[in-house]
Amino acid sequence: GAGVSQSPSNKVTEKGKDVELRCDPISGHTALYWYRQSLGQGLEFLIYFQGNSAPDKSGLPSDRFSAERTGGSVSTLTIQRTQQEDSAVYLCASSLAGPADTQYFGPGTRLTVL
Amino acid sequence: RKEVEQDPGPFNVPEGATVAFNCTYSNSASQSFFWYRQDCRKEPKLLMSVYSSGNEDGRFTAQLNRASQYISLLIRDSKLSDSATYLCVVNDPGFQKLVFGTGTRLLVSP
């Protein structure tokens, strides 16, 4: 079946511009997560959506970062006024029920801020 | 102390060797444990869950030691295709999320 998909696969932007990253989770998965991974680093948790509950935003690094999940499915991560330190791979994952379940990752969006 | 700690490696081993990685975690209330594999410039993929009694999947064996709060992964008869970064993953029950270690890099050479 279809896995997690993300778009775009690569995004190059200029410092100060806003970007939107999209994630389509596996159909039927209620939980959706965003992480980012800088070169040679581990995964940094950003935000977690579970069903219709309020998202866990505890990992967002600043108020320039926001995310929404419409209709319990597709999610968009928005970064406003991008900075060079935002350059990273942004990974989306989904799981069937919650964090204790296996998370299936999308291929990621590689963001480069010039 | 980091929530999940791993030796970054790299571990350089010849084909056919047996190699073991350990991972320690700080939250004694954690209940779910996993090993993920990440190939270069690819997304992480689940390798195996780790069960209390230990579990095996082909050449891979995972063990959990709750008393010492560590998890291990043993790879027997290493293949070139096993070259990757292995991520130790533990749930954080207080915050309802998974915590990923920074990974241990394995390089298997001919």
Coordinates of C-alpha atoms in Angstrom, one line a residue:
Chain A
G1 CA 0.0 0.0 0.0
A2 CA 0.9 3.6 -0.2
G3 CA 3.4 4.9 2.4
V4 CA 3.9 8.3 3.8
S5 CA 4.5 10.9 1.1
Q6 CA 6.0 14.3 1.4
S7 CA 6.4 17.3 -0.9
P8 CA 8.4 18.9 -2.2
S9 CA 11.4 16.5 -2.0
N10 CA 13.8 19.5 -2.1
K11 CA 13.2 23.2 -1.4
V12 CA 15.7 25.9 -1.8
T13 CA 14.7 29.3 -0.5
E14 CA 16.1 32.6 0.4
K15 CA 16.6 33.8 4.0
G16 CA 13.4 35.6 5.2
K17 CA 11.0 33.8 2.9
D18 CA 8.2 31.5 4.2
V19 CA 8.0 27.9 3.2
E20 CA 5.3 25.2 3.4
L21 CA 6.1 21.5 3.6
R22 CA 3.4 18.9 3.0
C23 CA 2.9 15.4 4.4
D24 CA 0.4 12.8 3.4
P25 CA 0.3 10.1 6.1
I26 CA -0.7 6.5 5.6
S27 CA -4.5 6.2 5.2
G28 CA -6.1 5.3 8.5
H29 CA -3.2 6.4 10.7
T30 CA -4.4 8.6 13.4
A31 CA -1.0 9.9 14.6
L32 CA 1.3 12.2 12.6
Y33 CA 4.7 13.5 13.6
W34 CA 7.1 16.0 12.2
Y35 CA 10.9 15.8 12.9
R36 CA 13.9 17.5 11.5
Q37 CA 17.3 16.1 11.0
S38 CA 20.4 18.3 10.4
L39 CA 23.4 16.9 8.6
G40 CA 25.0 14.2 10.7
Q41 CA 22.6 14.7 13.6
G42 CA 19.8 12.7 15.2
L43 CA 16.1 13.3 14.7
E44 CA 14.7 16.3 16.5
F45 CA 11.0 16.0 17.4
L46 CA 8.9 19.0 16.3
I47 CA 5.2 18.4 16.7
Y48 CA 2.7 15.5 17.1
F49 CA -0.9 15.2 16.1
Q50 CA -3.2 12.6 17.5
G51 CA -6.7 12.4 16.1
N52 CA -8.7 15.5 16.9
S53 CA -6.7 16.3 20.1
A54 CA -4.7 19.4 20.4
P55 CA -1.3 18.9 19.0
D56 CA 1.8 18.5 21.1
K57 CA 3.9 21.5 20.0
S58 CA 6.6 21.1 22.6
G59 CA 9.4 20.5 20.1
L60 CA 8.8 23.5 17.9
P61 CA 12.0 25.6 18.1
S62 CA 10.5 29.0 17.7
D63 CA 7.2 30.8 16.9
R64 CA 8.3 30.9 13.3
F65 CA 7.3 27.3 13.1
S66 CA 3.7 26.1 12.9
A67 CA 1.8 23.1 11.7
E68 CA -1.7 22.1 11.0
R69 CA -3.5 18.9 10.1
T70 CA -6.6 19.2 8.1
G71 CA -9.4 16.6 8.4
G72 CA -7.2 14.3 10.4
S73 CA -5.1 13.5 7.4
V74 CA -2.8 15.8 5.4
S75 CA -0.4 18.0 7.4
T76 CA 1.4 21.2 6.5
L77 CA 4.5 22.5 8.4
T78 CA 5.1 26.2 7.8
I79 CA 8.3 28.0 8.6
Q80 CA 8.0 31.8 8.5
R81 CA 10.9 34.1 7.8
T82 CA 13.3 31.2 7.3
Q83 CA 16.8 31.4 8.7
Q84 CA 20.0 29.6 7.5
E85 CA 19.9 27.4 10.6
D86 CA 16.5 26.1 9.5
S87 CA 18.3 24.1 6.7
A88 CA 17.7 20.5 7.4
V89 CA 15.7 17.5 6.3
Y90 CA 12.2 17.6 7.5
L91 CA 10.7 14.2 8.1
C92 CA 7.1 13.3 8.6
A93 CA 6.0 10.0 10.1
S94 CA 2.6 8.4 10.9
S95 CA 1.5 5.6 13.1
L96 CA -1.7 3.7 13.5
A97 CA -2.6 4.8 17.0
G98 CA 0.0 6.6 19.0
P99 CA 3.7 7.1 19.8
A100 CA 4.2 3.6 21.1
D101 CA 3.3 2.2 17.7
T102 CA 5.7 1.8 14.8
Q103 CA 6.3 5.1 13.0
Y104 CA 6.5 5.0 9.3
F105 CA 8.5 7.8 7.8
G106 CA 8.2 9.7 4.6
P107 CA 11.2 10.4 2.4
G108 CA 11.6 13.9 3.8
T109 CA 11.9 17.4 2.4
R110 CA 15.4 18.7 2.2
L111 CA 15.2 22.4 2.9
T112 CA 18.1 24.7 2.1
V113 CA 18.0 28.3 3.2
L114 CA 20.5 30.5 1.3
Chain B
R1 CA 22.0 13.2 30.7
K2 CA 20.5 12.5 27.2
E3 CA 17.3 10.6 27.2
V4 CA 18.7 8.0 24.8
E5 CA 22.5 7.6 24.3
Q6 CA 24.3 5.6 21.7
D7 CA 28.0 5.2 20.7
P8 CA 28.1 7.1 17.4
G9 CA 30.8 4.7 16.0
P10 CA 31.6 4.1 13.2
F11 CA 31.9 0.4 13.8
N12 CA 34.1 -1.0 11.0
V13 CA 33.7 -4.8 10.6
P14 CA 34.4 -7.3 7.9
E15 CA 31.7 -9.3 6.2
G16 CA 30.6 -12.3 8.3
A17 CA 31.5 -10.7 11.6
T18 CA 29.2 -10.4 14.6
V19 CA 28.7 -6.9 15.9
A20 CA 26.8 -5.6 18.9
F21 CA 25.5 -2.1 19.7
N22 CA 24.2 -0.9 23.0
C23 CA 21.9 2.0 23.9
T24 CA 21.1 3.4 27.3
Y25 CA 17.9 5.3 28.2
S26 CA 17.2 7.5 31.1
N27 CA 13.4 7.2 31.7
S28 CA 12.7 4.1 33.8
A29 CA 9.0 4.4 32.9
S30 CA 9.6 3.8 29.2
Q31 CA 7.7 0.8 27.9
S32 CA 8.3 0.7 24.2
F33 CA 11.7 0.1 22.5
F34 CA 12.7 -0.1 18.9
W35 CA 15.6 -0.3 16.6
Y36 CA 15.4 1.7 13.4
R37 CA 17.8 1.6 10.5
Q38 CA 18.7 4.7 8.4
D39 CA 20.6 4.5 5.2
C40 CA 22.6 7.5 4.0
R41 CA 20.3 10.3 2.9
K42 CA 17.2 8.1 3.4
E43 CA 14.4 8.1 6.0
P44 CA 14.5 5.8 9.1
K45 CA 12.8 2.5 8.8
L46 CA 11.8 0.1 11.5
L47 CA 14.2 -2.8 11.9
M48 CA 12.6 -4.4 14.9
S49 CA 10.7 -3.8 18.1
V50 CA 12.4 -4.9 21.3
Y51 CA 10.5 -7.1 23.7
S52 CA 11.1 -7.7 27.4
S53 CA 12.1 -11.3 26.8
G54 CA 14.4 -10.5 23.9
N55 CA 13.6 -11.3 20.3
E56 CA 15.3 -12.5 17.2
D57 CA 14.6 -11.8 13.6
G58 CA 16.9 -13.8 11.3
R59 CA 20.5 -12.5 11.9
F60 CA 19.3 -9.8 14.3
T61 CA 18.8 -10.2 18.0
A62 CA 17.5 -7.5 20.3
Q63 CA 17.7 -7.5 24.1
L64 CA 16.3 -5.3 26.8
N65 CA 17.7 -4.9 30.3
R66 CA 15.3 -2.9 32.3
A67 CA 17.4 -3.0 35.5
S68 CA 20.3 -1.3 33.8
Q69 CA 18.1 0.6 31.3
Y70 CA 19.9 -0.5 28.2
I71 CA 19.0 -2.1 24.9
S72 CA 21.2 -4.1 22.6
L73 CA 21.3 -5.1 19.0
L74 CA 23.3 -8.0 17.8
I75 CA 24.0 -8.6 14.2
R76 CA 25.4 -12.0 13.1
D77 CA 27.1 -12.8 9.8
S78 CA 27.3 -9.2 8.8
K79 CA 26.5 -8.4 5.1
L80 CA 27.7 -5.4 3.1
S81 CA 24.0 -4.3 2.9
D82 CA 23.9 -4.0 6.7
S83 CA 26.0 -0.8 6.4
A84 CA 23.8 1.9 7.8
T85 CA 23.1 3.9 10.9
Y86 CA 21.1 2.1 13.6
L87 CA 18.8 4.3 15.7
C88 CA 17.8 3.3 19.2
V89 CA 14.3 4.5 19.9
V90 CA 12.5 4.7 23.3
N91 CA 9.1 6.0 24.2
D92 CA 8.8 8.9 26.6
P93 CA 5.5 8.1 28.4
G94 CA 5.4 11.4 30.1
F95 CA 5.2 13.4 26.9
Q96 CA 3.6 10.7 24.7
K97 CA 6.4 10.7 22.1
L98 CA 9.3 8.6 20.8
V99 CA 12.8 9.7 21.5
F100 CA 15.4 8.8 18.9
G101 CA 19.1 8.3 19.7
T102 CA 21.6 9.9 17.4
G103 CA 22.5 6.5 15.9
T104 CA 25.4 4.2 15.7
R105 CA 27.0 4.0 12.3
L106 CA 28.0 0.5 11.0
L107 CA 30.3 0.0 8.0
V108 CA 30.7 -3.6 6.7
S109 CA 33.6 -4.1 4.4
P110 CA 34.4 -7.0 2.0

